[in-house]
Amino acid sequence: MLTIHVAEASPELAVLVDGAHIAAVGPYEELAAARPQARVRRWPGILTPGLLNPYGPELLEGTYHPDPREADEFGTEPITGERAQAIFRADESRRGASARRGVQRLLAHGTVAVAGELRGRPALDAVRRAGLAMGGRPANLTGPPSFSPVPLVLLPAPAPGGPARFAVFDVPDRAELVRRGASTCVATVLGGRLVHRSR
């Protein structure tokens, strides 16, 4: 099914998605006129190529993401350091579920690719199943591991024939995205599938 994704603050950069690939990129009016049968998804903010998060190992293997049912015991926020490793040592089966919840948090922050060497099968499987791309890790990481890292790393612009992989943030422009961070994500698309939607 053909789908046009367009964001209110960036109508000049709409994308036409056909299955798992981008069929066309351009102003919304042109795409809609060329493919009037396409379904239209309208979003607030700006459409971007999506983010690369360089902290894959730290966030998916070095962090425990509690199940909501464990809130009484572990709380709801990610757990790092020795406490996380102790939780994993107590029950190795927690690694897979934690990595899957970590991936969901990444998707909710507009991440479409991760970097860093993932060593464990649970994290690798979670990344592959979600359809996240693997990218090169920047040489100098300036901030602590975060779902909204500083600086934000945007992937190259979507292109016809390329993978349907992008994210939409509810901000008026890229400067505001940098200021407010990745938590402003309202939609993430991987392989043509809407894998996160906040509204």
Short mmCIF file of C-alpha atoms in Angstrom, two decimals:
data_model
loop_
_atom_site.label_atom_id
_atom_site.label_comp_id
_atom_site.label_asym_id
_atom_site.label_seq_id
_atom_site.Cartn_x
_atom_site.Cartn_y
_atom_site.Cartn_z
CA MET A 1 0.00 0.00 0.00
CA LEU A 2 1.26 3.46 -0.90
CA THR A 3 1.47 5.88 2.01
CA ILE A 4 2.51 9.52 2.06
CA HIS A 5 3.99 10.79 5.33
CA VAL A 6 3.98 14.56 5.76
CA ALA A 7 4.72 16.76 8.77
CA GLU A 8 3.14 20.19 9.30
CA ALA A 9 6.39 22.13 9.69
CA SER A 10 8.19 20.43 6.78
CA PRO A 11 5.66 19.92 3.94
CA GLU A 12 8.48 20.36 1.42
CA LEU A 13 9.95 17.04 2.63
CA ALA A 14 7.17 14.48 2.35
CA VAL A 15 7.91 10.84 1.60
CA LEU A 16 5.94 8.32 -0.45
CA VAL A 17 6.39 4.84 1.00
CA ASP A 18 5.79 1.70 -1.02
CA GLY A 19 6.24 -1.36 1.17
CA ALA A 20 9.65 -1.27 2.83
CA HIS A 21 11.12 1.37 0.50
CA ILE A 22 10.77 5.03 -0.33
CA ALA A 23 9.20 5.51 -3.75
CA ALA A 24 9.53 9.30 -3.87
CA VAL A 25 10.57 12.32 -1.83
CA GLY A 26 9.34 15.86 -2.41
CA PRO A 27 6.79 18.53 -1.58
CA TYR A 28 3.56 17.07 -0.26
CA GLU A 29 1.38 18.72 -2.92
CA GLU A 30 3.43 17.15 -5.72
CA LEU A 31 3.40 13.66 -4.22
CA ALA A 32 -0.34 13.82 -3.48
CA ALA A 33 -1.09 14.99 -7.05
CA ALA A 34 1.07 12.24 -8.57
CA ARG A 35 -0.36 9.49 -6.34
CA PRO A 36 -3.92 10.50 -5.35
CA GLN A 37 -4.71 6.92 -4.32
CA ALA A 38 -2.04 6.92 -1.59
CA ARG A 39 -3.07 6.93 2.05
CA VAL A 40 -1.87 10.07 3.86
CA ARG A 41 -0.43 10.17 7.38
CA ARG A 42 -0.17 13.70 8.74
CA TRP A 43 2.10 14.49 11.67
CA PRO A 44 2.89 17.59 13.72
CA GLY A 45 6.41 18.98 13.57
CA ILE A 46 9.19 17.96 11.17
CA LEU A 47 10.01 14.79 9.25
CA THR A 48 13.66 13.77 9.60
CA PRO A 49 15.85 10.85 8.48
CA GLY A 50 15.81 9.62 12.08
CA LEU A 51 18.60 9.37 14.62
CA LEU A 52 21.63 7.17 15.11
CA ASN A 53 22.18 6.43 18.78
CA PRO A 54 25.88 5.67 19.35
CA TYR A 55 25.30 4.02 22.74
CA GLY A 56 23.89 0.65 21.66
CA PRO A 57 25.95 -1.51 24.07
CA GLU A 58 25.50 0.81 27.02
CA LEU A 59 21.73 1.12 26.59
CA LEU A 60 20.90 -2.44 25.53
CA GLU A 61 23.50 -4.56 27.33
CA GLY A 62 24.71 -2.40 30.19
CA THR A 63 21.28 -1.18 31.27
CA TYR A 64 18.34 -3.08 32.77
CA HIS A 65 14.93 -1.86 31.61
CA PRO A 66 12.43 -3.02 34.21
CA ASP A 67 9.16 -4.65 33.24
CA PRO A 68 6.25 -2.47 34.43
CA ARG A 69 5.19 -5.44 36.59
CA GLU A 70 8.51 -5.08 38.46
CA ALA A 71 7.89 -1.46 39.42
CA ASP A 72 7.57 -2.26 43.14
CA GLU A 73 10.94 -3.99 43.17
CA PHE A 74 12.97 -2.04 40.60
CA GLY A 75 11.02 1.14 39.82
CA THR A 76 10.28 2.18 36.26
CA GLU A 77 13.48 3.94 35.17
CA PRO A 78 16.44 2.21 33.50
CA ILE A 79 19.02 0.75 35.89
CA THR A 80 22.73 0.98 35.07
CA GLY A 81 26.09 -0.04 36.50
CA GLU A 82 26.70 -2.86 38.94
CA ARG A 83 23.06 -3.02 40.00
CA ALA A 84 22.02 -3.81 36.42
CA GLN A 85 24.69 -6.50 36.12
CA ALA A 86 23.59 -8.05 39.41
CA ILE A 87 20.02 -8.27 38.10
CA PHE A 88 21.28 -9.99 34.93
CA ARG A 89 23.48 -12.41 36.92
CA ALA A 90 20.52 -13.37 39.09
CA ASP A 91 18.45 -14.28 36.02
CA GLU A 92 20.11 -14.35 32.58
CA SER A 93 16.71 -14.67 30.89
CA ARG A 94 16.08 -11.04 31.79
CA ARG A 95 18.61 -9.88 29.19
CA GLY A 96 16.34 -10.51 26.20
CA ALA A 97 13.23 -8.88 27.65
CA SER A 98 15.27 -5.93 28.90
CA ALA A 99 16.87 -5.44 25.47
CA ARG A 100 13.44 -5.51 23.79
CA ARG A 101 12.14 -2.86 26.21
CA GLY A 102 15.32 -0.84 25.58
CA VAL A 103 14.70 -1.01 21.84
CA GLN A 104 11.15 0.27 22.40
CA ARG A 105 12.59 3.24 24.29
CA LEU A 106 15.00 3.91 21.42
CA LEU A 107 12.15 3.83 18.90
CA ALA A 108 10.18 6.25 21.07
CA HIS A 109 13.12 8.67 20.73
CA GLY A 110 13.25 8.56 16.93
CA THR A 111 16.20 6.16 16.75
CA VAL A 112 16.42 4.25 13.47
CA ALA A 113 20.04 3.03 13.84
CA VAL A 114 22.40 2.14 16.68
CA ALA A 115 26.17 2.04 16.87
CA GLY A 116 28.67 0.30 19.08
CA GLU A 117 29.59 -3.38 19.23
CA LEU A 118 26.76 -5.47 20.61
CA ARG A 119 28.24 -8.68 22.00
CA GLY A 120 25.25 -10.58 23.33
CA ARG A 121 22.67 -12.51 21.34
CA PRO A 122 19.67 -11.01 23.23
CA ALA A 123 20.54 -7.42 22.26
CA LEU A 124 21.47 -8.36 18.70
CA ASP A 125 18.20 -10.24 18.27
CA ALA A 126 16.16 -7.31 19.67
CA VAL A 127 17.86 -4.88 17.27
CA ARG A 128 17.40 -7.15 14.24
CA ARG A 129 13.77 -7.97 15.00
CA ALA A 130 12.92 -4.28 15.32
CA GLY A 131 14.62 -3.50 12.00
CA LEU A 132 17.10 -1.01 13.45
CA ALA A 133 20.11 -0.38 11.23
CA MET A 134 23.65 -0.76 12.57
CA GLY A 135 25.97 2.18 12.00
CA GLY A 136 29.51 3.25 12.72
CA ARG A 137 30.24 4.71 16.13
CA PRO A 138 31.60 8.27 16.16
CA ALA A 139 35.22 8.44 17.30
CA ASN A 140 34.56 10.92 20.10
CA LEU A 141 31.48 10.47 22.28
CA THR A 142 31.01 13.66 24.23
CA GLY A 143 28.13 12.87 26.54
CA PRO A 144 26.91 10.11 28.81
CA PRO A 145 24.79 7.28 27.32
CA SER A 146 21.28 8.57 26.71
CA PHE A 147 18.18 7.96 24.63
CA SER A 148 18.55 11.60 23.61
CA PRO A 149 22.33 11.83 23.13
CA VAL A 150 24.26 15.06 22.74
CA PRO A 151 24.94 15.84 20.00
CA LEU A 152 22.03 14.32 18.08
CA VAL A 153 23.21 12.36 15.03
CA LEU A 154 20.80 12.49 12.06
CA LEU A 155 21.16 9.96 9.26
CA PRO A 156 21.39 11.04 5.60
CA ALA A 157 18.20 12.37 4.02
CA PRO A 158 15.62 9.85 2.74
CA ALA A 159 16.05 9.06 -0.94
CA PRO A 160 13.94 7.26 -3.56
CA GLY A 161 14.76 3.57 -3.62
CA GLY A 162 16.21 3.70 -0.13
CA PRO A 163 14.79 2.06 2.96
CA ALA A 164 11.61 3.58 4.39
CA ARG A 165 13.32 4.63 7.61
CA PHE A 166 12.64 7.99 9.26
CA ALA A 167 11.28 9.75 12.33
CA VAL A 168 8.99 12.70 13.02
CA PHE A 169 9.52 15.13 15.90
CA ASP A 170 6.96 17.60 17.23
CA VAL A 171 9.18 20.67 16.90
CA PRO A 172 9.09 23.59 14.42
CA ASP A 173 12.65 23.08 13.10
CA ARG A 174 15.92 21.25 13.63
CA ALA A 175 17.29 23.91 15.95
CA GLU A 176 14.39 23.28 18.31
CA LEU A 177 14.94 19.52 18.00
CA VAL A 178 18.53 20.02 19.15
CA ARG A 179 17.34 22.25 22.01
CA ARG A 180 14.50 20.02 23.23
CA GLY A 181 15.94 16.62 22.35
CA ALA A 182 14.68 13.31 21.01
CA SER A 183 11.85 12.91 23.53
CA THR A 184 9.80 15.09 21.14
CA CYS A 185 9.46 12.11 18.76
CA VAL A 186 5.87 11.43 17.65
CA ALA A 187 6.49 8.70 15.05
CA THR A 188 9.22 6.30 13.96
CA VAL A 189 9.09 4.25 10.77
CA LEU A 190 11.36 1.28 10.01
CA GLY A 191 11.06 -0.81 6.88
CA GLY A 192 7.86 1.04 6.01
CA ARG A 193 6.25 0.00 9.31
CA LEU A 194 5.08 2.48 11.91
CA VAL A 195 6.98 1.09 14.90
CA HIS A 196 6.33 3.98 17.29
CA ARG A 197 3.50 6.46 17.52
CA SER A 198 2.98 8.76 20.48
CA ARG A 199 -0.38 10.19 19.44
#
